[in-house]
XYZ file of C-alpha atoms in Angstrom:
675
model
C -47.380 -20.141 30.659
C -43.878 -21.230 29.665
C -43.811 -23.323 26.504
C -40.357 -24.692 27.212
C -38.643 -26.600 29.985
C -36.707 -24.604 32.575
C -33.337 -25.410 34.064
C -33.855 -26.809 37.585
C -33.000 -24.655 40.574
C -30.180 -25.661 42.900
C -29.846 -23.092 45.642
C -31.787 -24.958 48.342
C -30.423 -28.460 47.650
C -27.869 -30.322 49.757
C -24.855 -31.665 47.829
C -22.949 -34.677 49.131
C -19.919 -35.200 46.908
C -16.860 -37.360 46.453
C -16.082 -37.123 42.760
C -17.070 -38.495 40.380
C -20.183 -39.327 42.443
C -22.598 -36.831 43.987
C -26.001 -36.845 45.647
C -28.344 -33.856 45.523
C -31.302 -33.881 47.882
C -33.679 -31.604 49.683
C -32.718 -30.228 53.089
C -34.770 -33.108 54.559
C -32.491 -35.686 52.925
C -35.152 -36.869 50.496
C -34.203 -37.361 46.859
C -37.398 -36.805 44.968
C -38.060 -37.538 41.276
C -38.083 -33.854 40.344
C -35.650 -31.236 39.120
C -31.990 -32.060 39.575
C -32.342 -34.229 42.661
C -30.653 -37.595 42.356
C -27.559 -39.700 42.801
C -25.190 -38.892 39.944
C -22.107 -40.709 38.771
C -19.899 -38.889 36.256
C -22.460 -37.439 33.833
C -25.495 -39.668 34.469
C -28.217 -39.790 37.137
C -28.117 -43.347 38.412
C -30.845 -42.978 41.073
C -33.657 -40.513 40.475
C -35.536 -41.233 43.715
C -34.462 -42.108 47.257
C -37.335 -41.372 49.665
C -37.601 -42.528 53.256
C -40.991 -43.197 54.828
C -42.112 -44.536 58.192
C -45.553 -46.090 58.193
C -46.102 -44.542 54.777
C -45.354 -41.014 56.022
C -42.318 -38.840 55.516
C -40.521 -37.829 58.719
C -40.587 -34.121 59.584
C -37.151 -32.529 59.041
C -35.549 -30.327 61.713
C -31.900 -30.010 60.641
C -29.006 -31.105 58.465
C -25.247 -30.692 58.161
C -22.453 -31.511 55.718
C -19.582 -32.052 58.179
C -16.997 -33.558 55.801
C -16.326 -34.526 52.198
C -18.860 -37.098 51.033
C -20.837 -36.979 54.290
C -24.241 -35.505 55.147
C -26.442 -35.866 58.228
C -30.183 -35.256 58.366
C -32.331 -35.181 61.502
C -36.102 -35.527 61.460
C -38.992 -36.577 63.684
C -41.741 -39.190 63.620
C -44.156 -37.422 65.974
C -47.031 -39.850 65.341
C -45.007 -42.503 67.165
C -44.093 -42.692 70.845
C -45.621 -40.586 73.591
C -48.517 -38.239 72.940
C -46.971 -35.109 74.431
C -45.430 -31.836 73.287
C -41.823 -33.032 73.215
C -41.017 -35.412 70.345
C -39.910 -38.842 71.497
C -39.000 -40.562 68.213
C -36.041 -39.160 66.362
C -34.802 -40.208 62.913
C -31.143 -39.719 62.047
C -30.080 -40.306 58.465
C -26.375 -40.436 57.612
C -25.452 -40.382 53.927
C -21.954 -41.330 52.774
C -20.930 -40.853 49.164
C -17.748 -42.456 47.891
C -16.549 -42.749 44.289
C -19.062 -45.030 42.614
C -21.212 -45.638 45.682
C -23.638 -44.225 48.229
C -24.501 -45.753 51.601
C -27.095 -44.688 54.159
C -27.566 -45.436 57.837
C -31.034 -44.696 59.199
C -31.274 -44.683 62.979
C -34.657 -44.711 64.709
C -34.185 -43.618 68.335
C -36.884 -43.664 71.015
C -37.087 -41.765 74.288
C -40.742 -42.734 74.613
C -42.189 -44.391 77.698
C -44.038 -47.003 75.626
C -42.900 -49.518 73.003
C -43.958 -49.168 69.376
C -43.648 -50.922 66.038
C -43.257 -49.207 62.672
C -42.506 -50.017 59.056
C -39.552 -48.258 57.448
C -39.230 -48.143 53.663
C -36.756 -46.604 51.226
C -38.331 -46.151 47.806
C -35.894 -46.058 44.885
C -36.025 -45.340 41.178
C -33.451 -45.014 38.417
C -33.679 -43.292 35.044
C -29.992 -42.990 34.010
C -30.815 -39.559 32.584
C -27.790 -37.815 31.054
C -26.741 -34.687 32.931
C -27.494 -32.431 29.965
C -31.084 -33.711 29.849
C -31.492 -32.971 33.554
C -29.940 -29.529 33.048
C -32.551 -28.805 30.386
C -35.326 -29.556 32.862
C -36.025 -33.014 31.499
C -35.622 -36.568 32.640
C -36.037 -40.101 31.383
C -38.552 -42.881 31.848
C -37.787 -44.779 35.066
C -36.213 -48.137 34.383
C -37.628 -51.419 35.651
C -35.316 -53.021 38.196
C -34.004 -56.561 37.998
C -34.035 -58.681 41.142
C -31.238 -61.034 42.039
C -31.469 -62.578 45.491
C -31.229 -59.689 47.936
C -30.206 -57.168 45.250
C -32.010 -54.658 43.085
C -30.274 -53.784 39.832
C -30.970 -51.194 37.122
C -29.152 -51.335 33.779
C -28.502 -48.766 31.062
C -26.283 -50.299 28.411
C -23.123 -51.532 30.097
C -23.641 -49.266 33.124
C -25.628 -50.398 36.113
C -26.436 -49.554 39.725
C -26.961 -52.227 42.356
C -28.736 -51.735 45.692
C -28.282 -54.071 48.641
C -29.404 -54.126 52.263
C -27.885 -56.495 54.806
C -30.876 -56.711 57.119
C -33.848 -55.388 55.201
C -36.518 -57.110 53.182
C -36.077 -56.543 49.460
C -39.049 -55.304 47.469
C -39.160 -54.036 43.887
C -39.536 -50.512 45.279
C -36.538 -50.748 47.634
C -35.554 -51.988 51.110
C -38.184 -52.467 53.845
C -37.804 -53.057 57.587
C -40.193 -53.871 60.439
C -38.848 -52.098 63.531
C -39.962 -52.634 67.132
C -38.416 -50.434 69.821
C -38.766 -50.650 73.579
C -38.461 -47.441 75.630
C -34.973 -45.997 75.278
C -33.953 -48.276 72.409
C -32.544 -47.367 68.993
C -32.007 -49.320 65.807
C -29.832 -48.569 62.805
C -30.850 -49.712 59.320
C -28.380 -49.841 56.439
C -28.503 -49.974 52.679
C -26.106 -49.057 49.885
C -25.906 -48.461 46.145
C -22.889 -49.322 43.963
C -22.345 -48.049 40.419
C -20.504 -49.747 37.578
C -19.851 -47.397 34.660
C -17.041 -48.570 32.336
C -17.558 -45.750 29.811
C -17.163 -42.826 32.219
C -14.364 -40.501 31.081
C -13.435 -39.396 34.615
C -12.534 -41.370 37.725
C -11.396 -40.880 41.310
C -7.657 -40.527 41.946
C -6.060 -43.480 43.697
C -3.714 -41.637 46.053
C -4.015 -39.010 48.794
C -4.716 -35.348 48.064
C -2.003 -33.475 46.191
C -1.817 -30.402 48.422
C -1.192 -29.471 52.033
C -3.980 -28.631 54.422
C -2.772 -25.531 56.272
C -3.727 -24.500 59.781
C -5.222 -21.012 59.769
C -5.809 -18.645 62.661
C -7.365 -15.248 62.008
C -8.970 -12.310 63.740
C -11.856 -12.804 61.327
C -13.285 -16.207 62.234
C -15.249 -16.243 58.983
C -12.025 -16.652 57.028
C -11.101 -19.728 59.078
C -14.518 -21.316 58.567
C -14.553 -20.512 54.865
C -11.097 -21.996 54.355
C -12.017 -25.145 56.280
C -15.171 -25.784 54.262
C -13.441 -24.891 51.012
C -10.605 -27.335 51.652
C -13.179 -30.072 52.303
C -14.951 -29.224 49.056
C -11.735 -29.111 47.039
C -10.811 -32.566 48.276
C -14.238 -33.832 47.204
C -13.746 -32.549 43.625
C -10.480 -34.398 42.820
C -10.629 -36.286 39.519
C -8.492 -38.015 36.931
C -9.211 -38.808 33.312
C -9.900 -42.509 32.842
C -6.633 -44.137 31.849
C -4.409 -41.400 33.334
C -4.502 -42.077 37.100
C -1.430 -39.961 37.906
C -2.826 -36.708 36.531
C -5.172 -35.269 39.149
C -7.210 -32.141 38.455
C -10.283 -30.557 39.977
C -13.691 -31.134 38.439
C -15.299 -27.780 37.759
C -18.490 -28.091 39.797
C -21.581 -29.967 40.954
C -23.805 -30.974 39.311
C -23.371 -29.813 35.715
C -19.611 -29.611 35.403
C -18.076 -32.487 37.369
C -15.460 -33.155 34.706
C -12.340 -31.611 33.192
C -12.784 -27.958 32.224
C -9.692 -26.231 30.890
C -10.294 -22.733 32.232
C -11.911 -23.746 35.520
C -9.420 -26.461 36.380
C -6.500 -24.152 35.532
C -7.758 -21.271 37.665
C -8.457 -23.561 40.614
C -4.976 -25.094 40.407
C -3.419 -21.640 40.095
C -5.195 -20.363 43.214
C -3.975 -23.425 45.115
C -0.278 -23.064 44.293
C 0.473 -21.822 47.848
C -0.425 -25.351 49.005
C 1.953 -27.135 46.605
C 2.587 -27.660 42.912
C 1.405 -31.258 42.456
C -2.180 -30.366 41.549
C -0.915 -27.806 39.034
C 1.395 -30.440 37.539
C -1.435 -32.938 37.113
C -3.714 -30.292 35.591
C -1.003 -29.152 33.186
C -0.178 -32.691 32.098
C -3.736 -33.866 31.526
C -4.509 -30.772 29.440
C -1.252 -31.175 27.498
C -2.290 -34.741 26.635
C -5.475 -33.342 25.099
C -3.834 -30.291 23.489
C -5.066 -29.538 19.989
C -3.112 -31.066 17.114
C -5.256 -30.277 14.055
C -7.757 -27.729 12.778
C -11.365 -28.847 13.230
C -14.131 -26.200 13.132
C -16.668 -28.708 14.469
C -14.849 -29.114 17.780
C -12.955 -25.814 17.849
C -9.667 -27.699 17.905
C -6.541 -25.994 16.583
C -2.839 -26.846 16.875
C -1.525 -25.932 20.330
C -4.943 -25.000 21.730
C -6.010 -26.109 25.226
C -9.421 -27.738 25.395
C -12.547 -26.452 27.129
C -14.459 -29.471 28.408
C -14.523 -33.261 28.299
C -17.612 -35.483 28.178
C -18.360 -39.097 27.273
C -20.736 -38.005 24.525
C -22.040 -34.833 22.930
C -23.553 -32.311 25.349
C -26.856 -31.290 23.749
C -29.289 -28.749 25.222
C -32.768 -27.724 24.087
C -31.379 -24.283 23.208
C -29.615 -25.785 20.179
C -26.244 -25.974 21.856
C -24.366 -29.104 20.808
C -20.871 -29.553 22.177
C -18.775 -32.521 21.028
C -17.318 -34.873 23.666
C -13.933 -33.127 23.554
C -14.649 -29.457 22.942
C -12.112 -26.682 22.405
C -14.421 -23.645 22.347
C -12.463 -21.434 24.728
C -10.347 -18.369 23.972
C -8.576 -18.134 27.323
C -7.584 -21.642 28.449
C -4.428 -21.614 26.309
C -2.807 -18.451 27.722
C -3.978 -19.457 31.200
C -2.273 -22.858 30.795
C 0.974 -21.052 29.988
C 0.567 -18.788 33.016
C -0.083 -21.788 35.291
C 3.072 -23.524 34.068
C 5.103 -20.388 34.705
C 3.626 -19.784 38.157
C 4.088 -23.421 39.194
C 7.754 -23.143 38.130
C 8.154 -20.037 40.288
C 6.569 -21.868 43.253
C 9.064 -24.697 42.881
C 7.695 -27.258 40.416
C 10.721 -29.515 39.778
C 12.678 -28.543 36.681
C 12.352 -32.007 35.139
C 8.550 -31.746 35.253
C 8.678 -28.273 33.718
C 11.035 -29.474 30.980
C 8.663 -32.288 30.020
C 5.970 -29.687 29.320
C 8.073 -27.325 27.199
C 6.952 -28.834 23.842
C 3.341 -28.182 24.883
C 4.361 -24.664 25.936
C 5.871 -23.940 22.528
C 2.751 -25.257 20.789
C 0.515 -23.111 23.019
C 2.588 -20.009 22.314
C 2.295 -20.736 18.608
C -1.490 -20.766 18.918
C -1.435 -17.233 20.394
C 0.002 -15.724 17.242
C -1.680 -18.032 14.758
C -5.173 -19.524 15.194
C -5.845 -17.453 18.303
C -5.675 -14.328 16.128
C -7.670 -15.495 13.135
C -7.937 -12.094 11.417
C -4.345 -11.035 12.122
C -5.198 -7.800 13.937
C -2.926 -8.642 16.861
C -5.702 -9.511 19.353
C -7.047 -12.878 20.451
C -10.664 -13.231 19.369
C -13.272 -15.975 19.022
C -16.109 -16.910 16.685
C -18.332 -19.968 16.850
C -18.146 -20.659 13.131
C -20.302 -23.797 13.327
C -23.223 -22.129 15.101
C -23.781 -25.043 17.511
C -21.101 -24.277 20.076
C -20.702 -21.528 22.644
C -21.445 -18.112 21.160
C -19.196 -16.523 23.798
C -15.971 -18.289 24.659
C -14.427 -16.328 27.494
C -15.241 -17.100 31.120
C -18.482 -15.159 30.670
C -19.796 -17.659 28.151
C -23.566 -17.094 28.217
C -25.137 -15.863 25.015
C -25.887 -12.350 26.293
C -22.642 -11.767 28.222
C -20.978 -9.248 25.883
C -22.979 -6.011 25.838
C -22.484 -2.330 25.198
C -23.193 0.101 28.011
C -26.710 0.716 26.668
C -27.432 -3.019 26.866
C -27.117 -3.835 23.151
C -25.369 -7.108 22.399
C -22.031 -7.155 20.599
C -21.654 -9.224 17.455
C -18.755 -11.662 16.981
C -15.890 -12.077 16.366
C -15.190 -10.812 19.887
C -11.834 -9.782 21.367
C -12.220 -9.699 25.158
C -10.231 -7.265 27.273
C -9.055 -9.714 29.926
C -7.960 -12.232 27.307
C -5.504 -9.687 25.910
C -4.112 -9.367 29.424
C -3.826 -13.145 29.703
C -2.042 -13.247 26.343
C 0.392 -10.532 27.442
C 1.143 -12.379 30.664
C 1.493 -15.690 28.794
C 3.936 -14.215 26.276
C 6.197 -12.873 29.033
C 5.838 -16.104 31.011
C 6.675 -18.158 27.954
C 9.711 -15.983 27.228
C 10.998 -16.483 30.774
C 10.605 -20.253 30.542
C 12.187 -20.541 27.108
C 15.161 -18.466 28.185
C 15.640 -20.334 31.457
C 15.626 -23.711 29.725
C 17.865 -22.670 26.840
C 15.247 -22.803 24.104
C 14.878 -20.209 21.344
C 12.109 -17.652 20.970
C 12.253 -15.572 24.164
C 12.820 -12.269 22.377
C 10.005 -12.976 19.931
C 7.501 -13.305 22.771
C 8.758 -10.295 24.677
C 8.329 -8.284 21.494
C 4.848 -9.773 21.049
C 3.908 -8.655 24.561
C 5.199 -5.144 24.019
C 3.311 -4.695 20.770
C 0.121 -6.152 22.291
C 0.264 -3.703 25.204
C 0.590 -0.807 22.788
C -2.335 -1.933 20.652
C -4.462 -2.525 23.738
C -3.747 0.999 25.005
C -4.746 2.488 21.655
C -7.930 0.496 21.028
C -9.539 -0.550 24.330
C -9.636 2.511 26.569
C -12.949 4.375 26.381
C -14.494 7.597 27.581
C -14.829 7.328 31.322
C -11.244 6.215 31.796
C -11.455 2.420 31.798
C -10.897 -0.381 29.248
C -13.847 -1.629 27.236
C -15.180 -5.103 27.853
C -14.238 -6.120 24.304
C -13.924 -5.177 20.664
C -16.794 -6.341 18.450
C -16.748 -7.567 14.856
C -16.346 -4.008 13.586
C -13.495 -3.396 16.067
C -15.675 -1.020 18.080
C -15.036 -0.884 21.817
C -17.850 -2.598 23.705
C -18.041 0.077 26.371
C -19.823 -1.732 29.221
C -18.122 -1.380 32.594
C -17.493 -4.907 33.818
C -15.402 -6.939 36.214
C -13.358 -8.240 33.282
C -11.057 -5.254 33.499
C -10.029 -6.312 37.002
C -8.407 -9.419 35.484
C -5.927 -7.123 33.734
C -4.310 -6.255 37.063
C -0.955 -7.981 37.406
C -0.779 -9.204 33.806
C 1.763 -6.517 32.878
C -0.348 -5.073 30.093
C -1.095 -1.936 32.178
C 1.143 0.797 33.508
C 0.989 1.473 37.278
C -1.068 4.566 36.529
C -3.549 2.557 34.478
C -3.823 -0.019 37.244
C -4.653 2.775 39.664
C -7.382 4.080 37.344
C -8.922 0.607 37.127
C -8.779 0.166 40.897
C -10.571 3.484 41.405
C -13.170 2.546 38.794
C -13.878 -0.801 40.453
C -14.185 0.906 43.837
C -17.316 2.736 42.669
C -20.390 1.422 44.539
C -21.995 0.561 41.205
C -19.325 -2.145 40.901
C -18.438 -3.026 44.500
C -21.625 -2.217 46.419
C -22.757 -5.842 46.677
C -21.298 -8.891 48.385
C -18.230 -8.920 46.159
C -17.550 -7.425 42.726
C -20.425 -7.168 40.266
C -19.854 -8.628 36.836
C -21.386 -5.472 35.341
C -21.888 -1.991 36.715
C -25.323 -1.318 38.177
C -25.339 1.863 36.071
C -25.179 -0.036 32.760
C -28.211 -0.699 30.580
C -27.689 -4.457 30.567
C -27.420 -4.789 34.353
C -29.584 -7.238 36.252
C -28.626 -8.577 39.689
C -29.787 -12.051 38.654
C -28.187 -12.069 35.226
C -25.690 -14.919 34.933
C -22.920 -12.624 33.685
C -24.349 -9.103 33.575
C -24.748 -8.004 37.171
C -24.342 -11.077 39.382
C -21.300 -11.623 41.612
C -19.011 -14.564 40.897
C -16.806 -15.813 43.706
C -13.774 -16.649 41.570
C -14.068 -13.430 39.558
C -13.981 -11.354 42.730
C -11.067 -13.420 44.074
C -9.010 -12.917 40.902
C -9.503 -9.173 41.216
C -8.662 -9.284 44.938
C -5.386 -11.004 44.058
C -4.515 -8.390 41.434
C -5.409 -5.496 43.706
C -3.437 -6.925 46.625
C -0.277 -7.492 44.628
C -0.549 -4.048 43.053
C -0.762 -2.265 46.396
C -4.495 -1.469 46.406
C -5.117 -3.111 49.749
C -8.166 -1.163 50.893
C -10.297 -2.235 47.930
C -8.911 -5.785 48.076
C -9.980 -6.011 51.721
C -13.404 -4.492 50.974
C -14.106 -7.082 48.270
C -12.786 -9.882 50.472
C -15.081 -8.753 53.271
C -17.990 -8.919 50.829
C -17.230 -12.552 50.008
C -16.799 -13.390 53.697
C -20.192 -11.846 54.432
C -21.685 -13.868 51.565
C -20.046 -17.004 52.951
C -22.118 -16.642 56.115
C -25.275 -16.806 53.998
C -24.203 -20.010 52.291
C -22.904 -21.933 55.340
C -19.360 -21.160 54.171
C -19.741 -23.181 50.973
C -19.553 -20.302 48.499
C -21.525 -21.018 45.323
C -20.545 -20.438 41.728
C -22.225 -17.031 41.892
C -24.816 -15.057 43.814
C -27.037 -12.076 43.071
C -25.537 -8.628 42.600
C -27.992 -6.804 44.850
C -26.939 -3.977 47.137
C -25.845 -5.127 50.566
C -28.603 -3.066 52.150
C -31.394 -4.885 50.281
C -31.670 -7.844 52.652
C -28.533 -7.635 54.756
C -27.370 -10.954 53.326
C -26.480 -12.317 49.913
C -29.356 -13.420 47.690
C -28.768 -16.787 45.980
C -28.527 -17.176 42.243
C -30.939 -20.100 42.114
C -29.153 -22.236 39.503
C -25.595 -21.813 40.834
C -23.373 -24.868 41.180
C -22.202 -25.690 44.699
C -19.563 -26.819 45.465
C -17.507 -25.469 42.591
C -13.745 -25.747 42.241
C -12.741 -22.174 41.538
C -15.232 -20.828 44.082
C -13.776 -23.091 46.776
C -10.205 -22.278 45.711
C -11.050 -18.580 46.048
C -10.808 -18.958 49.820
C -7.123 -19.785 49.355
C -6.730 -16.826 47.001
C -8.040 -14.524 49.736
C -5.668 -16.051 52.299
C -2.778 -15.703 49.867
C -3.599 -12.058 49.149
C -3.629 -11.378 52.886
C -0.239 -13.017 53.597
C 1.392 -11.778 50.379
C 3.940 -14.563 49.820
C 5.319 -14.527 46.246
C 8.182 -16.979 45.700
C 10.559 -17.129 42.763
C 12.351 -20.385 43.447
C 14.387 -20.375 40.207
C 15.461 -16.796 40.958
C 16.349 -17.620 44.566
C 14.082 -15.026 46.175
C 10.729 -14.603 47.878
C 8.748 -11.369 47.944
C 6.658 -10.844 51.077
C 4.008 -8.153 50.713
C 0.712 -8.591 52.581
C -1.856 -6.886 50.395
C -5.352 -7.359 51.815
C -5.568 -6.116 55.430
C -7.952 -8.533 57.162
C -6.526 -8.291 60.682
C -4.004 -10.617 62.280
C -3.524 -13.879 60.395
C -1.345 -16.955 60.856
C -1.069 -19.657 58.198
C 0.970 -22.774 58.954
C 1.682 -25.362 56.296
C 1.990 -23.516 53.008
C 4.411 -25.074 50.526
C 7.338 -23.505 48.676
C 9.400 -25.942 46.596
C 7.842 -28.726 48.640
C 8.944 -27.294 52.006
C 6.405 -26.387 54.728
C 6.325 -22.635 55.256
C 4.546 -20.612 57.931
C 3.500 -16.968 57.593
C 2.134 -14.688 60.293
C 0.785 -11.188 59.678
C 0.078 -8.921 62.647
C -2.590 -6.243 62.810
C -0.150 -3.632 61.509
C 0.429 -5.666 58.345
C 3.947 -6.804 59.249
C 4.722 -10.339 58.084
C 7.095 -12.991 59.376
C 8.018 -16.062 57.344
C 9.620 -19.257 58.642
C 10.568 -22.543 57.000
C 11.682 -21.289 53.586
C 14.096 -23.629 51.793
C 17.737 -22.634 52.021
C 18.994 -20.428 49.240
C 15.901 -18.239 49.080
C 16.324 -14.640 50.182
C 13.377 -12.652 51.482
C 12.585 -9.307 49.905
C 10.140 -6.677 51.122
C 7.728 -4.582 49.073
């Protein structure tokens, strides 16, 4: 028997989302008082039960769909009503609409029976206002007693409350109730809704329309079209702002645990979406600059110039002993990634005035690279949770067992991750380019920094077997596990072309790429498990980052192979790719195996669809330099994408089956260059 609570499973739940509100139910539409099911707003569960019954019985489910952002449909049967024959004659259609701060349901009872009937329809509700971290730990809270006010039910938790109304139903303390009589061929629709008031939430819905274009995509591979369509819906549903900063839109990291601002996740998602416009990147950059570290605080991980990790209304406390403060800075990679996003957005055409406004934050972030980011002065970025209550690992693989040697032994901190050195190299060169272009000092310092970092990396990280180690441990020993992290080095400039080729060949080994995407750890390593969070599973965004690096570096065959793996996985998950899935061989079941606690939808997983499209069309603008490189790098058949954005202008790209690209709509003054 387990003597501790387990994190609830998610893989078979239906998510209906329009941030910062989300509903998680069973495939039958029922929200039961168990696990992570519920209606959530920001970081609290405002309804812990929403169950529909007819005559005291639950309808029998036969299908569901999530056709658009914030919308879900569920179809079920009430076979005890109507005609007594094989074909069902009473159908129940349940339409759920989630909007920011609200959820509404329409329940339609439709009869094709030859006789009339009468039934009682009830919706039973409960609220516990459990914090998301309590739910994540497998816990809950005592259901609250509702207040009644006329036709309303109301539950309070401090100054937050949820109110339920029904225009035509009888109110009971358990929820709305209707008496329904239907003649043959009749139907009746019942309606109720819940509205949330939460003045202390730290995130809110943006007021305006989405910040990016929605391109039209045609492809030989229909899976790519379906994946992009679903992903664009999901990305729109994850738009958020920080309360009090309505003009700074970013993407919440994921449902249900991470529907808030996450430095690394929000940056990567915005970076992948640059081909659709720079406005989302600008909002993400600005909101993170507003929260940029200004002082040294070991309790929160804050340091001058550092970009934060995550934002909550209160401390995030788990049973494991983890205790993260409301604004937490425990991340080693968000700062160089912020610099890279600013640089890339500038290249894609972010207006110069908006770039200039962010240059003080850029200079502070660069300062962190050489100062607090390198606490022991060895020339590498490393992390250490000095307080013992934060994240033990602070790269994107942030679980406690993520950094292992090839024999499976865990590395001891401080840890210097391989990919983070690549990010730092890229950030230094990006920062130098921006400083020089805007007439600010320091460009040569950061170019020199990058050169010295590349030399140190070459000397210390490469191991027997011909690939870079995952990390250096506290004793500066190479942590020699073979992992996907090394794929993030592609395109950062820290590798020579020959070294990039060696990494590409290493990642092509079936031990790494034999699943539905790229494994986080080689199947030949001692720490490998296909259902390990970071040591053998396959992460959508991780694979997409590597696809992008391979495509730009000219390793198209492997890029296409990995992309095909994600497209095959997308079929398994109804084209809503989860945070991660199992790293099993493709031959095991012929379809991807879920990782049962994976978030879905998740921002950087959804944005990965755009990263695959971008790798296939190969459009790389340099608006300040007056040129555009066109180099399709992931051969996925013929592809046409209409409605990309370069410097705000709509751009169309078509790639034929031979890999030849044509580009139309580029702003004047940009010259097209080939490979």
